[in-house]
Tab-separated table of C-alpha atoms in Angstrom:
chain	number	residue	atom	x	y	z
A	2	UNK	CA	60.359	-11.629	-34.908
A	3	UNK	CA	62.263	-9.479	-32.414
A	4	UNK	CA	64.014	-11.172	-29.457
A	5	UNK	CA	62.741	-14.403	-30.128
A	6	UNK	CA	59.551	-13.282	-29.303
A	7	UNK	CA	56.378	-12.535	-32.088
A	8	UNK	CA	55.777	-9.290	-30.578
A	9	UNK	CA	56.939	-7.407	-27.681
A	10	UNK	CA	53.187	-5.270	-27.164
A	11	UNK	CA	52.417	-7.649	-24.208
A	12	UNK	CA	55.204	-5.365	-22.859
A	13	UNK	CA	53.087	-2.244	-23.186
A	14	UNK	CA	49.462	-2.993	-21.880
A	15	UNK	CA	48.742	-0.064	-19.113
A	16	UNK	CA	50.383	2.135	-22.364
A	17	UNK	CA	48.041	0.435	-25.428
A	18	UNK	CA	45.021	-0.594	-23.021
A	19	UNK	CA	42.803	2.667	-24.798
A	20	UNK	CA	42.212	0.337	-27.537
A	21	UNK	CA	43.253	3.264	-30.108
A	22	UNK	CA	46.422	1.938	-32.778
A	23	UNK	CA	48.809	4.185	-32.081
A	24	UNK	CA	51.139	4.965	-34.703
A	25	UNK	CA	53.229	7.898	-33.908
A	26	UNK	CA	56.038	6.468	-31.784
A	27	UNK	CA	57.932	9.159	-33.047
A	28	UNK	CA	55.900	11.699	-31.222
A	29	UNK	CA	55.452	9.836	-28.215
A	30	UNK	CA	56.443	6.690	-27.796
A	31	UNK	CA	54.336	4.474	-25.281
A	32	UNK	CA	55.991	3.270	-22.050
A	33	UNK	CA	56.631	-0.159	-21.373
A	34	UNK	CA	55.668	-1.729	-18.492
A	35	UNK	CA	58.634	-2.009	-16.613
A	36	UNK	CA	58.573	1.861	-16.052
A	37	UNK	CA	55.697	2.042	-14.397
A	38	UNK	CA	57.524	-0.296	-11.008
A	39	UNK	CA	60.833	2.489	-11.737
A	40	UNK	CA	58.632	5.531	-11.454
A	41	UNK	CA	57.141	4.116	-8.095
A	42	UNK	CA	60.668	3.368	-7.374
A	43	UNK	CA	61.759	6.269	-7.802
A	44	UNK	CA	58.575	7.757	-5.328
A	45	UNK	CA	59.919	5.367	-2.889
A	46	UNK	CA	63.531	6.054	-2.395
A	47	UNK	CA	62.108	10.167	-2.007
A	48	UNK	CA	60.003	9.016	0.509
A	49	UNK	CA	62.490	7.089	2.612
A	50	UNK	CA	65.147	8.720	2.078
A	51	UNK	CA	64.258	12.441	1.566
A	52	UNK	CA	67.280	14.694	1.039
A	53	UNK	CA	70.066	11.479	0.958
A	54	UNK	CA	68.084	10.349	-2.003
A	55	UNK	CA	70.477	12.469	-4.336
A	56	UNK	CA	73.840	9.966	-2.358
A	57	UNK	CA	71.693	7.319	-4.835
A	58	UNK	CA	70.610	9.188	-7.326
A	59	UNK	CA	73.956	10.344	-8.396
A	60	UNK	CA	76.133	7.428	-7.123
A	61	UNK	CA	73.996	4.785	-9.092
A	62	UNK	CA	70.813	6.032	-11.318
A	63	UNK	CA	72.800	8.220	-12.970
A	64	UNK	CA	76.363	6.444	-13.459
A	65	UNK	CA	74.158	3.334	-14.844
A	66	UNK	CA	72.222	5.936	-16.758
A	67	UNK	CA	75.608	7.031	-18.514
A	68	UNK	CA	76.924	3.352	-18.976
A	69	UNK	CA	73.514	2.855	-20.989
A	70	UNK	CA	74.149	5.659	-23.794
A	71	UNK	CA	77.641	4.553	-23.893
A	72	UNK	CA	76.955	1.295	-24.672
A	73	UNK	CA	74.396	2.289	-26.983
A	74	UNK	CA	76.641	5.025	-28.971
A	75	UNK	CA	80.189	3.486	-28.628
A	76	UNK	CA	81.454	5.983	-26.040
A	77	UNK	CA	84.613	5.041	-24.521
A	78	UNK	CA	84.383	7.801	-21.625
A	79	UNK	CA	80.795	7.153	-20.000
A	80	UNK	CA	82.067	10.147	-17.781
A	81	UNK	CA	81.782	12.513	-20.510
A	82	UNK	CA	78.128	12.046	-20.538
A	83	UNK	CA	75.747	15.384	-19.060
A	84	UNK	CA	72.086	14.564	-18.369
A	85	UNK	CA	69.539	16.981	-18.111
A	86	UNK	CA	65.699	17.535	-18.168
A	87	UNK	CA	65.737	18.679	-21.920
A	88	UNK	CA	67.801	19.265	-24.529
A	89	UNK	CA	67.072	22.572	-24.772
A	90	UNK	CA	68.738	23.310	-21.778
A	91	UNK	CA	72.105	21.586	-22.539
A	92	UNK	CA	71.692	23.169	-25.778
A	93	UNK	CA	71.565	26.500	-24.344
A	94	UNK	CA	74.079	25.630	-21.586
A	95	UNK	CA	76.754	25.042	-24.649
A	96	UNK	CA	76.209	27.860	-26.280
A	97	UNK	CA	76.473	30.469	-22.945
A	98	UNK	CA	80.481	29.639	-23.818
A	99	UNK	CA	80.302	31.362	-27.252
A	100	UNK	CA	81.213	34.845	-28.543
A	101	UNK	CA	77.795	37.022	-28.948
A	102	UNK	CA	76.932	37.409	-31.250
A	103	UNK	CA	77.764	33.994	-32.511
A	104	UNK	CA	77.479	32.872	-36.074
A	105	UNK	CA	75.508	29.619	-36.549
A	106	UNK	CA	75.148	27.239	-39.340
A	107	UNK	CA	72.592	25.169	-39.221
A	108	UNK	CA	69.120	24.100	-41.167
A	109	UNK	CA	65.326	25.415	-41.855
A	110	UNK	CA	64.599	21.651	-40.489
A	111	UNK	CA	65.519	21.681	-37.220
A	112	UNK	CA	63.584	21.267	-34.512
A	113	UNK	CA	60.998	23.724	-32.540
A	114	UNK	CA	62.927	24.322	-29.327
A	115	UNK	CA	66.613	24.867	-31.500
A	116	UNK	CA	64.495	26.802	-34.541
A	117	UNK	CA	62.781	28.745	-31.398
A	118	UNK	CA	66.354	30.054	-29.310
A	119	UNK	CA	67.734	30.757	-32.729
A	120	UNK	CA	65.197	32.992	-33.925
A	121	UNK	CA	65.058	34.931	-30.521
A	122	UNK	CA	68.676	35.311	-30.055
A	123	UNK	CA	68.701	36.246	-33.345
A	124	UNK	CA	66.142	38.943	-32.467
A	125	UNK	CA	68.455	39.946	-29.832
A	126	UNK	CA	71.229	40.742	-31.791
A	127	UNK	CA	73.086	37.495	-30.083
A	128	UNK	CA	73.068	35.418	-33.153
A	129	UNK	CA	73.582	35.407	-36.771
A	130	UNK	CA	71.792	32.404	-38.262
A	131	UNK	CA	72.675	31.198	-41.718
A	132	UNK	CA	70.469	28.242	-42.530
A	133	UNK	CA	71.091	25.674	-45.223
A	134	UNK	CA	67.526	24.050	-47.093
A	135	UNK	CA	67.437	20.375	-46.005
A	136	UNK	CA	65.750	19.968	-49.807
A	137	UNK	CA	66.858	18.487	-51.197
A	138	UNK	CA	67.742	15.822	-49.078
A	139	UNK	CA	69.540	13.465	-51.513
A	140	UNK	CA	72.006	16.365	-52.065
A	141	UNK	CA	71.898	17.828	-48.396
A	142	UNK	CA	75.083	16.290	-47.279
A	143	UNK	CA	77.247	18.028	-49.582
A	144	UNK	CA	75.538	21.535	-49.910
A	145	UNK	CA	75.741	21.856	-45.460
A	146	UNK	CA	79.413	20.943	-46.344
A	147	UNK	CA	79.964	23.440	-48.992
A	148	UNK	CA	78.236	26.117	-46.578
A	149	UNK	CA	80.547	25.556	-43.319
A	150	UNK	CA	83.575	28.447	-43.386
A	151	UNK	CA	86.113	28.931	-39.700
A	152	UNK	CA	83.844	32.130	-39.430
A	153	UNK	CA	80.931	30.221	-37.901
A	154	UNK	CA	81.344	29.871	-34.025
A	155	UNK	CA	78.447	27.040	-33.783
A	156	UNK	CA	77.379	23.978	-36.548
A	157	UNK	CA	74.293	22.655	-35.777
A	158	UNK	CA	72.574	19.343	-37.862
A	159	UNK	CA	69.765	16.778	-37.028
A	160	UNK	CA	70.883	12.861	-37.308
A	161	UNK	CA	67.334	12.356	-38.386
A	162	UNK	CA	65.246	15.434	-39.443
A	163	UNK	CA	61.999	14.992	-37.468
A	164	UNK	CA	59.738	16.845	-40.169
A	165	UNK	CA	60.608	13.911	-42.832
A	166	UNK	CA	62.307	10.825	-41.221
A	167	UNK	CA	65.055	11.562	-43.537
A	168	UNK	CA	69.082	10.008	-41.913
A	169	UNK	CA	71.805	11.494	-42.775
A	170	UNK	CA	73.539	8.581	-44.280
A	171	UNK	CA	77.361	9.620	-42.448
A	172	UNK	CA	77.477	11.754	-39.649
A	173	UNK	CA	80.731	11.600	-39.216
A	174	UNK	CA	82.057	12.970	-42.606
A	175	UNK	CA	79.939	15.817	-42.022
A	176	UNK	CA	81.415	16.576	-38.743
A	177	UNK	CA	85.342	15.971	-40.088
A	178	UNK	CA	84.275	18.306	-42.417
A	179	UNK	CA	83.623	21.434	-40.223
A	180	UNK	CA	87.054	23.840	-41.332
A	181	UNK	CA	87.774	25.122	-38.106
A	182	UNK	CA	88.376	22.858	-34.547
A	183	UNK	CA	87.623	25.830	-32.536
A	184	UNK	CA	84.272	25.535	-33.821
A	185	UNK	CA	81.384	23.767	-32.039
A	186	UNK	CA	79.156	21.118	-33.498
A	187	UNK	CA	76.125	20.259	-32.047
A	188	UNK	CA	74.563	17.141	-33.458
A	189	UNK	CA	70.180	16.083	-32.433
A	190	UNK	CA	70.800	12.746	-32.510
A	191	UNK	CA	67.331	12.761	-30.870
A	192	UNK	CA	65.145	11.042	-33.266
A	193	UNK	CA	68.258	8.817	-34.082
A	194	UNK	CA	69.322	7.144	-30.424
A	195	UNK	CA	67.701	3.601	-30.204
A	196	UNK	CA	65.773	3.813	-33.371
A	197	UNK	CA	69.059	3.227	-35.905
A	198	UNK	CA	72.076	1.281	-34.905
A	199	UNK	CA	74.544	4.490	-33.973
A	200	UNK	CA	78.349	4.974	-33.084
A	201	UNK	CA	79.938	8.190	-32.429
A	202	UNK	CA	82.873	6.796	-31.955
A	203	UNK	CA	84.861	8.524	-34.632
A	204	UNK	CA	83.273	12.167	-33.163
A	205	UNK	CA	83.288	11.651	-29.686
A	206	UNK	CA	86.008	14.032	-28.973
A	207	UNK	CA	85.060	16.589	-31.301
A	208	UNK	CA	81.118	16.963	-31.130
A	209	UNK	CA	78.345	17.076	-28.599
A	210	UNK	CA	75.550	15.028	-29.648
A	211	UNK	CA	72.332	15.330	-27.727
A	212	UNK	CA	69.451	12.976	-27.616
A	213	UNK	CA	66.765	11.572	-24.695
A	214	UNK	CA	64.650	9.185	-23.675
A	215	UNK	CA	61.295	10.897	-24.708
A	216	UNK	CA	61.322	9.138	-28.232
A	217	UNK	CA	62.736	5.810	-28.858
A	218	UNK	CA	64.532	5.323	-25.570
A	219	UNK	CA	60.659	4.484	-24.204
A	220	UNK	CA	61.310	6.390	-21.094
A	221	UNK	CA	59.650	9.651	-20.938
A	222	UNK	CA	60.439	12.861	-19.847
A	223	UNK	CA	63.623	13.970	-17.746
A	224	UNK	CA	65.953	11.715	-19.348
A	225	UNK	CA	68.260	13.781	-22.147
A	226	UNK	CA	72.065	13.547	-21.940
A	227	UNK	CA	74.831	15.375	-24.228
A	228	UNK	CA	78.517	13.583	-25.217
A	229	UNK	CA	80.591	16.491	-23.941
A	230	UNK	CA	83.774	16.409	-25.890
A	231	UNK	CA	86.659	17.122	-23.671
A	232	UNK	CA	87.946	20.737	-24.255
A	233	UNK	CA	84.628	22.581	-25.601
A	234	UNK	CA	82.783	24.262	-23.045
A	235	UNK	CA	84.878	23.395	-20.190
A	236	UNK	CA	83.192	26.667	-18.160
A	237	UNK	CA	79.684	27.165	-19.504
A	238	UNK	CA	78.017	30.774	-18.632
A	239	UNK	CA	74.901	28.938	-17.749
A	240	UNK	CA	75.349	27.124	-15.134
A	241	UNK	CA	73.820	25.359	-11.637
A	242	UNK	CA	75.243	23.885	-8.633
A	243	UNK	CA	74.730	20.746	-9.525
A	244	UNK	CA	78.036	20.875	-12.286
A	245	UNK	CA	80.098	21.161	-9.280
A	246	UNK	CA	77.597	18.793	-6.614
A	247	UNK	CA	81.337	17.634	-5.293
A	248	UNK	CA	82.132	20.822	-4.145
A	249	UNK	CA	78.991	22.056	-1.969
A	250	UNK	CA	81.032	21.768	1.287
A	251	UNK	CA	83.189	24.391	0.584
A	252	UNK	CA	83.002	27.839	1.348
A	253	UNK	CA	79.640	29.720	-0.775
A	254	UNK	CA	81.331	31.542	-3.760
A	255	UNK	CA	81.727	35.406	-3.090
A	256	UNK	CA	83.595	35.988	-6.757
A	257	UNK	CA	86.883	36.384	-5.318
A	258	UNK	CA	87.842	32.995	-6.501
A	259	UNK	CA	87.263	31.199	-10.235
A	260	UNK	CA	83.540	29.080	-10.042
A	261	UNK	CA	84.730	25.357	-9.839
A	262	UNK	CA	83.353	22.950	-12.269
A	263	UNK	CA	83.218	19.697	-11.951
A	264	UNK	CA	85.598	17.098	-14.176
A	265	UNK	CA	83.922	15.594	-17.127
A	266	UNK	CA	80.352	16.130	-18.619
A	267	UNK	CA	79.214	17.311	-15.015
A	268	UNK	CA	80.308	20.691	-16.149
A	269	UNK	CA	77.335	21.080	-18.360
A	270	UNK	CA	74.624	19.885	-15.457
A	271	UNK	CA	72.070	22.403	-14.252
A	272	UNK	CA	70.386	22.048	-11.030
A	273	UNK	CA	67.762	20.478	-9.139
A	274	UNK	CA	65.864	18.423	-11.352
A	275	UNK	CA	63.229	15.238	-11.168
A	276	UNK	CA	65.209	12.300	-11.212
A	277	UNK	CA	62.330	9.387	-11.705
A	278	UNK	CA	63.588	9.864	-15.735
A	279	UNK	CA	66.707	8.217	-14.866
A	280	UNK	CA	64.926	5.129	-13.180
A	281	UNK	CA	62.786	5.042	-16.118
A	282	UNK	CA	65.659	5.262	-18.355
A	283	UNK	CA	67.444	2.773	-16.657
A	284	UNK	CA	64.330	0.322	-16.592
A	285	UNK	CA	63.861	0.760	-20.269
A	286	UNK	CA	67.948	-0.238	-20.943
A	287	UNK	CA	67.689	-3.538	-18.557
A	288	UNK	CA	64.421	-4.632	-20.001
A	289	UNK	CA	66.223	-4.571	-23.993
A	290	UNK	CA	69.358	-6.078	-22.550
A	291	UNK	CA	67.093	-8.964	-20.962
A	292	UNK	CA	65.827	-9.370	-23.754
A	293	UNK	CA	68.051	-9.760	-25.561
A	294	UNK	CA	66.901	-6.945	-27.737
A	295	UNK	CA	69.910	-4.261	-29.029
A	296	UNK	CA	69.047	-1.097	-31.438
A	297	UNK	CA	69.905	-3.541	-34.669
A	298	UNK	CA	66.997	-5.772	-33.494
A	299	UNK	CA	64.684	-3.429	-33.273
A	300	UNK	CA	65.851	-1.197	-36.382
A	301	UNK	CA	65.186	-4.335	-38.446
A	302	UNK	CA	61.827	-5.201	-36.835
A	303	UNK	CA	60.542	-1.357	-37.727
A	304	UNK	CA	62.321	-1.569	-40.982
A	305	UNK	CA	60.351	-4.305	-41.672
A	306	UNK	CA	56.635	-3.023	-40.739
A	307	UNK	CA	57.955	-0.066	-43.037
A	308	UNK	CA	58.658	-1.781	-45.824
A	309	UNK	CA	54.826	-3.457	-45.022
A	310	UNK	CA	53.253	-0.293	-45.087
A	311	UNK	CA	54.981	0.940	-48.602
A	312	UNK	CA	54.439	-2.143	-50.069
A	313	UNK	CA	50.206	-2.242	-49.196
A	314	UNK	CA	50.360	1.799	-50.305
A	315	UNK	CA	51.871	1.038	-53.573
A	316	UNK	CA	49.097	-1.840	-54.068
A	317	UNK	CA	46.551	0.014	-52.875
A	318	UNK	CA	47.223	4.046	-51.747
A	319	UNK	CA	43.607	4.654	-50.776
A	320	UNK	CA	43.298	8.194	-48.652
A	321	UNK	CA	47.263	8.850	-49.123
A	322	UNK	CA	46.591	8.442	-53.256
A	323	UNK	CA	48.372	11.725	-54.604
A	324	UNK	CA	50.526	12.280	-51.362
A	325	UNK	CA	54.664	12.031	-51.796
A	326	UNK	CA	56.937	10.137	-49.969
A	327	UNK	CA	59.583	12.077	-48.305
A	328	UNK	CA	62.516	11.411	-48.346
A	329	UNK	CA	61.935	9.118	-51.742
A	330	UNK	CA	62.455	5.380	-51.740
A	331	UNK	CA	66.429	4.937	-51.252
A	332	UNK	CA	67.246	7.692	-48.860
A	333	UNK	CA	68.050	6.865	-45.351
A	334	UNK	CA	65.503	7.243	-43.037
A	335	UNK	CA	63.763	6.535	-39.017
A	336	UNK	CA	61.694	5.458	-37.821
A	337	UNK	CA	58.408	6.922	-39.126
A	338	UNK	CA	57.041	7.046	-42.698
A	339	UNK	CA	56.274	11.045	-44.306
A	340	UNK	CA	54.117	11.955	-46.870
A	341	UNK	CA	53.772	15.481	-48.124
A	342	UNK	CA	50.109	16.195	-48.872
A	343	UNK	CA	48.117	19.489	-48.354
A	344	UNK	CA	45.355	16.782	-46.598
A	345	UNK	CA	47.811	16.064	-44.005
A	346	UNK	CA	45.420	17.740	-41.448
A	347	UNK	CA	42.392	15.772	-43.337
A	348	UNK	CA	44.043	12.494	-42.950
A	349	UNK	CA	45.246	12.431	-39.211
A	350	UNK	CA	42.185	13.676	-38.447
A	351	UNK	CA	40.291	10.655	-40.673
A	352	UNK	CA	42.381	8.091	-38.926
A	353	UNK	CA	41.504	9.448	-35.660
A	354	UNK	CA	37.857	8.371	-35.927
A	355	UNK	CA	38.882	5.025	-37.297
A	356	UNK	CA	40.571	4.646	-34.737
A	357	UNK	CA	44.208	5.121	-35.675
A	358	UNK	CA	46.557	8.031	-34.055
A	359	UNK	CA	49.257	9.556	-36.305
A	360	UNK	CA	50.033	13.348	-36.651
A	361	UNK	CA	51.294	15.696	-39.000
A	362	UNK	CA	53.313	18.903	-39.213
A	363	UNK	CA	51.804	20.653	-41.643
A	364	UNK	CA	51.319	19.636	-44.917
A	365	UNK	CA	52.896	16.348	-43.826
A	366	UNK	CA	51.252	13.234	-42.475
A	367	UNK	CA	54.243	11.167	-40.209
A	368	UNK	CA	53.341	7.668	-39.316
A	369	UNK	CA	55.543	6.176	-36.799
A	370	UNK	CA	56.466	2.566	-35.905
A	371	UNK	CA	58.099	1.101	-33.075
A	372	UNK	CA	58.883	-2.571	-30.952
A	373	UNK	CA	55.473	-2.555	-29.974
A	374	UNK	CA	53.777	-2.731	-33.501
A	375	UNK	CA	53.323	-5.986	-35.354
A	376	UNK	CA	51.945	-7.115	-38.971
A	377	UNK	CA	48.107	-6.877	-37.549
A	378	UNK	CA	48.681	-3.518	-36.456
A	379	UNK	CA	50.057	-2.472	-40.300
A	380	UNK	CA	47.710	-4.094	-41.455
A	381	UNK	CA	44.935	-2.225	-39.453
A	382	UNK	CA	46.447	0.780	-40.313
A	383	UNK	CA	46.399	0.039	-44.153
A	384	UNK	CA	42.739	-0.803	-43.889
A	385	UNK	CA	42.337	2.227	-41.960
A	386	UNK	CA	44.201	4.356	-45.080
A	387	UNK	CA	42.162	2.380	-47.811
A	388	UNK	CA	38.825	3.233	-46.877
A	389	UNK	CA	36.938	5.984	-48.692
């Protein structure tokens, strides 16, 4: 049961109407239906009201938009929330503030687009890159902490590693570990926000945590935000005219005065950008609170189908038999299950003509769960893995 209801997939039929189980949420999650009216929405108010569009799509879309990850993450400052097209770009945007060539401390389990910039700025000569093993995880927490020194300029972490579902069980201690304020800390919270109950409260002032709707959030592309703690990165490098939007009527900067930015998260926006995420986004957040439906809710309802899945695998591990659970039973972990097997490639591809989608990275298989699943569908899926 979630929200009082047995299942919320009548939510999703133009998304699951293929007839194919999808089971990677965690790669992309299907849209519910109540996107589909915000996207046309959002066509509609371009259409009427061509250039004013931005008076409401920065006076309400994206205030609301802020008000939703702050109620979500237990931000008191909505204000110090930055939205942008990806979080590669707010990503980059912090870092344009740092010394170069900056020293960064992060992981080998990050994801493609941080694993990507770090590697070619490394290239560059703009980075120095010292990266901790994530394995093993059980032990992670304290070896990333024993690694951190006031010589690194940038600390860089996933809430949820995306290559093996595995949490890192406190955030926060992590972050209140880091020896030197001066240094920035950069936490992907992406595979985190609205899969596991989440506050930030205790780092909202001293990290930026970055996150979107592509996953969990159900809303697609064009929806990532950043917390922006006050006082790091007040004047990014990288910058675009919409991080000081209030200030277009004055006179076009010739360099003979400081570039204004504006107050709050604003600093770190970019420029023009496609602003039907933000209805989506918004769509998504109404729908839950309607609902009745808050992160806990649907945490436990995924927990749940997980703990389905394990249980039919240890009773009967068909096509998986031989294949490891990562992280092990007891770890924190997402939303999607991970098993290390060199048939990863095999097996997704198996399901596929059974008619199951999951994916893998390589040598591991991910299966991902989300609101729209129920008991039939894990069940399908473990009749799907038990067949020779």
């Amino acid at each position: 049961m979630i929200g009082g209801q047995e299942s919320l997939a009548e939510h999703f039929n133009a998304a699951l109407r293929s007839g194919v189980l999808h089971m990677a949420a965690h790669s992309h999650h299907p849209w519910p239906d109540v996107t589909r009216e915000a996207h046309l929405r959002a066509w509609d108010v371009a259409a009427r009201d061509l250039d004013g569009k931005w008076a409401g799509v920065l006076g309400t879309e994206l205030p609301q938009a802020r008000r939703h990850v702050a109620g979500r993450l237990g931000l008191s400052d909505a204000d110090e929330i930055a939205f942008a097209q990806n979080t590669h770009e707010l990503l980059v945007r912090i870092c344009s503030v740092l010394p170069m060539p900056m020293r960064v401390l992060t992981t080998d389990a990050e994801f493609h687009s941080a694993t990507r910039q770090l590697d070619r700025w490394t290239e560059a000569g703009l980075a120095l890159v010292e990266r901790v093993p994530a394995e093993p995880l059980r032990t992670f927490p304290e070896r990333f902490v024993d690694a951190m020194g006031p010589e690194h300029d940038l600390i860089l972490f996933s809430h949820v590693f995306y290559g093996s579902g595995y949490a890192v069980p406190d955030v926060a201690q992590i972050v209140s570990a880091v020896p030197d304020e001066r240094t920035f800390v950069v936490v992907d919270g992406y595979h985190a926000f609205m899969a596991l109950p989440t506050s930030i409260t205790p780092i909202q002032d001293r990290a930026f945590y970055l996150a979107g709707g592509y996953k969990y959030a159900m809303a697609g592309e064009g929806a990532c935000f950043v917390n922006a703690p006050p006082g790091y990165a007040q004047r990014p490098v990288n910058t675009g005219w919409f991080a000081a939007f209030d200030h277009l009527a004055d006179s076009p900067g010739t360099g003979s005065r400081a570039v204004p930015y504006a107050r709050g998260g604003q600093r770190l926006a970019g420029s023009t950008f496609d602003p039907s995420g933000l209805f989506r986004f918004n769509a998504v957040q109404r729908w839950l609170d309607d609902l009745g439906v808050g992160v806990a809710e649907i945490h436990g309802h995924v927990s749940g189908l997980q703990k389905r899945v394990l249980a039919g695998l240890a009773q009967q591990p068909g096509i998986l038999a031989g294949a490891e659970l990562i992280p092990a039973a007891g770890c924190d972990r997402g939303h999607f299950l991970t098993y290390r097997t060199p048939a990863a490639g095999q097996i997704a591809r198996t399901l596929a003509e059974r008619g199951v989608l999951v994916d893998h990275r390589a040598d591991r298989l991910r299966l991902g769960l989300g609101v729209y699943h129920d008991e039939d569908d894990v069940d399908q899926l473990l009749n799907a893995l038990d067949r020779t």
